[in-house]
């Protein structure tokens, strides 16, 4: 076992301080194990790896039952590996036997609700830094633990920034109602548009369709100013082109880029002038 700040050895003598007292600050997950226990050697490394993930949300305390029988007896540990979680000075959950990682993660979500928050925050930071592929990976990792609406929205934003319209549309479709629902709905026209371009569904040789197709390629390459220029040109020529899709795509792109973006501010004014 590699000891870290999140993986410690606890004993009969230190249990009160290492587990009970510390559980008032963070969730403490106790792994009752022994060197001769085969299933313990399977479960232990999984728990240690999850504890060492960034902002895991819990501390793992390892207790060798051969050397520390008093605590094992106190909590009626009759079979190992046995895992028990403590929060606020109380035992809040546990399980016995080696479990698949998916079930271990599900258990941790219940006893340490912040377990996936670190990965989600990492995704948001990467998104803010313009590291779209890395952000996508972080959000996908977070979704393995928790199908959270804010994580789905972050993943959709990362996908749209990479021009992956169909994948983004999958995340935004049937989006759960909640604080993020409005933004997800505003982004959906952009995802649908880029997905149609991916599938070569923007057919037609007329001038406006050519511009519409060209704008999709520009937006996919993050040449947003050029894409907005062509979309605005379509709106100015025909407000009802494709039932007004270019307008909704522009509004969706404004949402993705953010209102603080100077390009958004300039084109929002021009779009308003073209419409009214």
CSV table of C-alpha atoms in Angstrom, one decimal, residues 10-274:
chain,number,residue,atom,x,y,z
A,10,UNK,CA,-5.5,3.1,11.3
A,11,UNK,CA,-5.2,1.0,14.5
A,12,UNK,CA,-7.1,0.2,17.6
A,13,UNK,CA,-5.2,3.1,19.3
A,14,UNK,CA,-5.7,5.7,16.6
A,15,UNK,CA,-9.2,4.8,15.4
A,16,UNK,CA,-10.9,7.5,17.5
A,17,UNK,CA,-8.7,10.2,16.0
A,18,UNK,CA,-8.1,8.9,12.5
A,19,UNK,CA,-11.7,7.8,11.8
A,20,UNK,CA,-14.3,9.2,14.2
A,21,UNK,CA,-12.8,12.7,14.7
A,22,UNK,CA,-11.7,13.0,11.1
A,23,UNK,CA,-15.2,12.0,9.9
A,24,UNK,CA,-16.5,15.4,11.1
A,25,UNK,CA,-14.3,17.0,8.4
A,26,UNK,CA,-14.7,14.5,5.5
A,27,UNK,CA,-16.1,11.0,4.9
A,28,UNK,CA,-13.8,8.3,6.1
A,29,UNK,CA,-14.0,4.9,4.5
A,30,UNK,CA,-12.6,2.1,6.6
A,31,UNK,CA,-11.2,-1.0,4.8
A,32,UNK,CA,-10.9,-4.0,7.2
A,33,UNK,CA,-8.5,-6.4,5.7
A,34,UNK,CA,-5.7,-8.9,6.3
A,35,UNK,CA,-2.6,-9.9,4.4
A,36,UNK,CA,-3.8,-13.5,3.9
A,37,UNK,CA,-7.1,-12.5,2.5
A,38,UNK,CA,-7.3,-13.0,-1.3
A,39,UNK,CA,-10.4,-10.9,-1.9
A,40,UNK,CA,-8.8,-8.1,0.2
A,41,UNK,CA,-6.0,-7.9,-2.3
A,42,UNK,CA,-8.5,-7.4,-5.1
A,43,UNK,CA,-10.6,-4.7,-3.4
A,44,UNK,CA,-7.8,-2.8,-1.6
A,45,UNK,CA,-6.1,-1.4,-4.7
A,46,UNK,CA,-9.4,-0.3,-6.1
A,47,UNK,CA,-10.3,1.6,-2.9
A,48,UNK,CA,-6.8,3.1,-2.8
A,49,UNK,CA,-6.9,4.3,-6.4
A,50,UNK,CA,-10.3,5.9,-5.9
A,51,UNK,CA,-9.2,7.6,-2.7
A,52,UNK,CA,-6.3,9.1,-4.5
A,53,UNK,CA,-8.3,10.6,-7.4
A,54,UNK,CA,-8.4,14.4,-7.4
A,55,UNK,CA,-10.9,15.7,-4.9
A,56,UNK,CA,-12.1,12.1,-4.2
A,57,UNK,CA,-14.3,13.3,-1.3
A,58,UNK,CA,-13.1,10.7,1.2
A,59,UNK,CA,-10.2,9.4,3.2
A,60,UNK,CA,-9.4,5.7,3.2
A,61,UNK,CA,-8.4,4.2,6.5
A,62,UNK,CA,-6.9,0.7,6.3
A,63,UNK,CA,-7.2,-1.6,9.3
A,64,UNK,CA,-5.4,-4.9,9.5
A,65,UNK,CA,-7.8,-7.1,11.6
A,66,UNK,CA,-5.0,-9.4,12.6
A,67,UNK,CA,-3.2,-6.6,14.4
A,68,UNK,CA,-6.3,-4.6,15.5
A,69,UNK,CA,-9.0,-7.0,16.7
A,70,UNK,CA,-10.7,-4.6,19.1
A,71,UNK,CA,-12.1,-2.2,16.4
A,72,UNK,CA,-13.0,-5.2,14.2
A,73,UNK,CA,-15.0,-6.7,17.1
A,74,UNK,CA,-16.6,-3.4,18.0
A,75,UNK,CA,-18.1,-3.1,14.5
A,76,UNK,CA,-18.9,-6.8,14.3
A,77,UNK,CA,-16.6,-7.6,11.4
A,78,UNK,CA,-17.0,-11.3,10.9
A,79,UNK,CA,-15.9,-11.5,7.3
A,80,UNK,CA,-13.3,-9.6,5.2
A,81,UNK,CA,-12.9,-7.6,3.3
A,82,UNK,CA,-15.4,-5.4,5.1
A,83,UNK,CA,-15.9,-1.7,4.2
A,84,UNK,CA,-17.6,0.8,6.5
A,85,UNK,CA,-18.0,4.5,5.9
A,86,UNK,CA,-18.2,7.2,8.6
A,87,UNK,CA,-19.4,10.7,8.4
A,88,UNK,CA,-20.1,13.1,11.3
A,89,UNK,CA,-18.9,10.6,13.8
A,90,UNK,CA,-21.4,8.0,12.7
A,91,UNK,CA,-21.3,4.9,10.5
A,92,UNK,CA,-23.3,5.7,7.4
A,93,UNK,CA,-22.9,2.6,5.3
A,94,UNK,CA,-20.9,-0.4,4.4
A,95,UNK,CA,-20.5,-3.6,2.4
A,96,UNK,CA,-18.8,-7.0,2.7
A,97,UNK,CA,-16.7,-8.8,0.1
A,98,UNK,CA,-14.9,-7.7,-3.0
A,99,UNK,CA,-17.1,-5.7,-5.3
A,100,UNK,CA,-16.7,-4.6,-8.9
A,101,UNK,CA,-15.4,-1.0,-9.3
A,102,UNK,CA,-18.8,0.2,-10.6
A,103,UNK,CA,-20.5,-1.0,-7.4
A,104,UNK,CA,-17.7,0.5,-5.3
A,105,UNK,CA,-18.2,3.9,-7.1
A,106,UNK,CA,-22.0,3.7,-6.5
A,107,UNK,CA,-21.4,3.1,-2.8
A,108,UNK,CA,-19.0,6.0,-2.6
A,109,UNK,CA,-21.6,8.3,-4.3
A,110,UNK,CA,-24.0,7.5,-1.5
A,111,UNK,CA,-21.5,8.0,1.4
A,112,UNK,CA,-19.3,10.7,-0.1
A,113,UNK,CA,-21.6,12.7,-2.5
A,114,UNK,CA,-18.7,14.9,-3.6
A,115,UNK,CA,-16.7,12.0,-5.0
A,116,UNK,CA,-17.3,13.0,-8.6
A,117,UNK,CA,-17.2,16.7,-8.0
A,118,UNK,CA,-13.5,16.9,-8.4
A,119,UNK,CA,-13.6,15.5,-11.9
A,120,UNK,CA,-16.5,17.7,-12.8
A,121,UNK,CA,-14.6,20.8,-11.5
A,122,UNK,CA,-11.6,19.7,-13.5
A,123,UNK,CA,-13.7,19.5,-16.6
A,124,UNK,CA,-15.0,23.1,-16.0
A,125,UNK,CA,-11.5,24.4,-15.5
A,126,UNK,CA,-10.3,22.7,-18.8
A,127,UNK,CA,-13.3,24.2,-20.6
A,128,UNK,CA,-12.4,27.7,-19.3
A,129,UNK,CA,-8.8,27.1,-20.5
A,130,UNK,CA,-9.9,26.1,-24.0
A,131,UNK,CA,-8.7,22.5,-23.6
A,132,UNK,CA,-11.8,21.0,-25.3
A,133,UNK,CA,-10.6,17.4,-25.7
A,134,UNK,CA,-9.3,17.2,-22.2
A,135,UNK,CA,-12.5,18.7,-20.9
A,136,UNK,CA,-14.6,16.2,-22.8
A,137,UNK,CA,-12.6,13.3,-21.3
A,138,UNK,CA,-13.0,14.7,-17.8
A,139,UNK,CA,-16.8,15.2,-18.2
A,140,UNK,CA,-17.1,11.7,-19.6
A,141,UNK,CA,-15.2,10.3,-16.6
A,142,UNK,CA,-17.5,12.2,-14.2
A,143,UNK,CA,-20.6,10.8,-16.0
A,144,UNK,CA,-19.5,7.3,-15.2
A,145,UNK,CA,-20.2,8.0,-11.6
A,146,UNK,CA,-23.1,10.4,-11.8
A,147,UNK,CA,-25.5,11.3,-14.6
A,148,UNK,CA,-25.5,14.9,-13.4
A,149,UNK,CA,-27.2,17.6,-15.5
A,150,UNK,CA,-24.3,20.1,-15.1
A,151,UNK,CA,-21.9,17.4,-16.2
A,152,UNK,CA,-23.9,16.6,-19.3
A,153,UNK,CA,-24.1,20.3,-20.2
A,154,UNK,CA,-20.4,20.7,-19.8
A,155,UNK,CA,-19.8,17.7,-22.0
A,156,UNK,CA,-22.1,19.1,-24.6
A,157,UNK,CA,-20.2,22.4,-24.6
A,158,UNK,CA,-16.9,20.6,-24.9
A,159,UNK,CA,-18.2,18.6,-27.9
A,160,UNK,CA,-19.7,21.7,-29.6
A,161,UNK,CA,-16.3,23.4,-29.3
A,162,UNK,CA,-14.8,20.5,-31.2
A,163,UNK,CA,-17.5,20.6,-33.8
A,164,UNK,CA,-19.0,17.2,-32.7
A,165,UNK,CA,-22.6,18.1,-33.3
A,166,UNK,CA,-24.1,14.6,-33.2
A,167,UNK,CA,-22.4,13.7,-30.0
A,168,UNK,CA,-23.5,17.0,-28.4
A,169,UNK,CA,-27.1,16.5,-29.6
A,170,UNK,CA,-27.2,13.1,-27.8
A,171,UNK,CA,-26.3,14.9,-24.5
A,172,UNK,CA,-28.7,17.7,-25.0
A,173,UNK,CA,-31.7,15.7,-26.2
A,174,UNK,CA,-34.3,14.9,-23.5
A,175,UNK,CA,-32.3,17.0,-21.1
A,176,UNK,CA,-33.6,16.8,-17.5
A,177,UNK,CA,-35.5,19.8,-16.1
A,178,UNK,CA,-33.5,21.9,-13.7
A,179,UNK,CA,-31.2,25.0,-13.6
A,180,UNK,CA,-29.3,23.9,-16.6
A,181,UNK,CA,-32.3,23.1,-18.8
A,182,UNK,CA,-32.6,26.6,-20.3
A,183,UNK,CA,-29.0,26.7,-21.5
A,184,UNK,CA,-29.2,23.2,-22.9
A,185,UNK,CA,-32.3,24.1,-24.9
A,186,UNK,CA,-30.6,27.2,-26.3
A,187,UNK,CA,-27.6,25.1,-27.4
A,188,UNK,CA,-29.7,22.4,-29.1
A,189,UNK,CA,-30.1,24.2,-32.5
A,190,UNK,CA,-26.4,24.5,-32.8
A,191,UNK,CA,-25.9,20.8,-32.1
A,192,UNK,CA,-28.6,19.9,-34.6
A,193,UNK,CA,-27.1,22.1,-37.2
A,194,UNK,CA,-23.6,20.7,-36.8
A,195,UNK,CA,-24.9,17.2,-36.7
A,196,UNK,CA,-26.8,17.8,-40.0
A,197,UNK,CA,-23.5,19.0,-41.5
A,198,UNK,CA,-21.6,15.9,-40.2
A,199,UNK,CA,-24.2,13.7,-41.9
A,200,UNK,CA,-24.1,15.7,-45.2
A,201,UNK,CA,-27.7,16.7,-44.8
A,202,UNK,CA,-27.3,20.4,-45.7
A,203,UNK,CA,-28.1,19.7,-49.4
A,204,UNK,CA,-28.6,22.2,-52.1
A,205,UNK,CA,-26.7,24.3,-54.6
A,206,UNK,CA,-28.4,27.6,-54.2
A,207,UNK,CA,-26.5,30.5,-52.8
A,208,UNK,CA,-28.1,30.5,-49.3
A,209,UNK,CA,-27.6,26.8,-48.8
A,210,UNK,CA,-24.0,27.1,-49.9
A,211,UNK,CA,-23.5,29.8,-47.3
A,212,UNK,CA,-25.3,27.7,-44.7
A,213,UNK,CA,-23.1,24.7,-45.4
A,214,UNK,CA,-19.9,26.9,-45.4
A,215,UNK,CA,-20.8,28.4,-42.1
A,216,UNK,CA,-21.2,25.0,-40.5
A,217,UNK,CA,-17.6,24.1,-41.5
A,218,UNK,CA,-16.3,27.4,-40.2
A,219,UNK,CA,-18.1,26.9,-36.8
A,220,UNK,CA,-16.8,23.3,-36.6
A,221,UNK,CA,-13.3,24.7,-37.0
A,222,UNK,CA,-14.0,27.4,-34.3
A,223,UNK,CA,-13.8,30.2,-36.9
A,224,UNK,CA,-16.8,31.7,-35.2
A,225,UNK,CA,-16.6,35.2,-36.7
A,226,UNK,CA,-16.6,33.8,-40.2
A,227,UNK,CA,-19.5,31.5,-39.4
A,228,UNK,CA,-21.5,34.3,-37.9
A,229,UNK,CA,-20.8,36.5,-40.8
A,230,UNK,CA,-22.3,34.0,-43.3
A,231,UNK,CA,-25.3,33.2,-41.0
A,232,UNK,CA,-26.0,36.9,-40.7
A,233,UNK,CA,-25.8,37.2,-44.5
A,234,UNK,CA,-28.5,34.5,-44.8
A,235,UNK,CA,-30.8,36.2,-42.2
A,236,UNK,CA,-30.5,39.5,-44.1
A,237,UNK,CA,-31.5,37.9,-47.4
A,238,UNK,CA,-34.2,35.6,-46.1
A,239,UNK,CA,-35.4,35.7,-42.5
A,240,UNK,CA,-37.5,32.5,-43.0
A,241,UNK,CA,-34.8,30.4,-44.7
A,242,UNK,CA,-35.2,26.9,-43.3
A,243,UNK,CA,-37.9,28.2,-40.9
A,244,UNK,CA,-35.5,30.7,-39.4
A,245,UNK,CA,-32.8,28.2,-38.5
A,246,UNK,CA,-29.8,30.5,-39.0
A,247,UNK,CA,-31.2,32.9,-36.4
A,248,UNK,CA,-31.5,30.2,-33.8
A,249,UNK,CA,-28.0,28.8,-34.7
A,250,UNK,CA,-26.6,32.3,-34.1
A,251,UNK,CA,-28.3,32.6,-30.8
A,252,UNK,CA,-27.1,29.2,-29.8
A,253,UNK,CA,-23.5,30.1,-30.8
A,254,UNK,CA,-23.8,33.3,-28.7
A,255,UNK,CA,-24.7,31.1,-25.7
A,256,UNK,CA,-21.7,28.8,-26.3
A,257,UNK,CA,-19.3,31.7,-26.7
A,258,UNK,CA,-20.6,33.7,-23.8
A,259,UNK,CA,-22.0,37.2,-23.6
A,260,UNK,CA,-18.7,38.7,-22.6
A,261,UNK,CA,-17.2,37.8,-26.0
A,262,UNK,CA,-16.7,40.9,-28.1
A,263,UNK,CA,-17.7,39.0,-31.3
A,264,UNK,CA,-20.9,38.0,-29.7
A,265,UNK,CA,-21.7,41.6,-28.6
A,266,UNK,CA,-21.1,42.9,-32.1
A,267,UNK,CA,-23.1,40.2,-33.9
A,268,UNK,CA,-26.0,40.3,-31.5
A,269,UNK,CA,-26.5,44.0,-32.3
A,270,UNK,CA,-26.2,43.2,-36.1
A,271,UNK,CA,-28.7,40.3,-35.8
A,272,UNK,CA,-31.2,42.5,-33.9
A,273,UNK,CA,-30.9,45.2,-36.7
A,274,UNK,CA,-31.4,42.5,-39.4
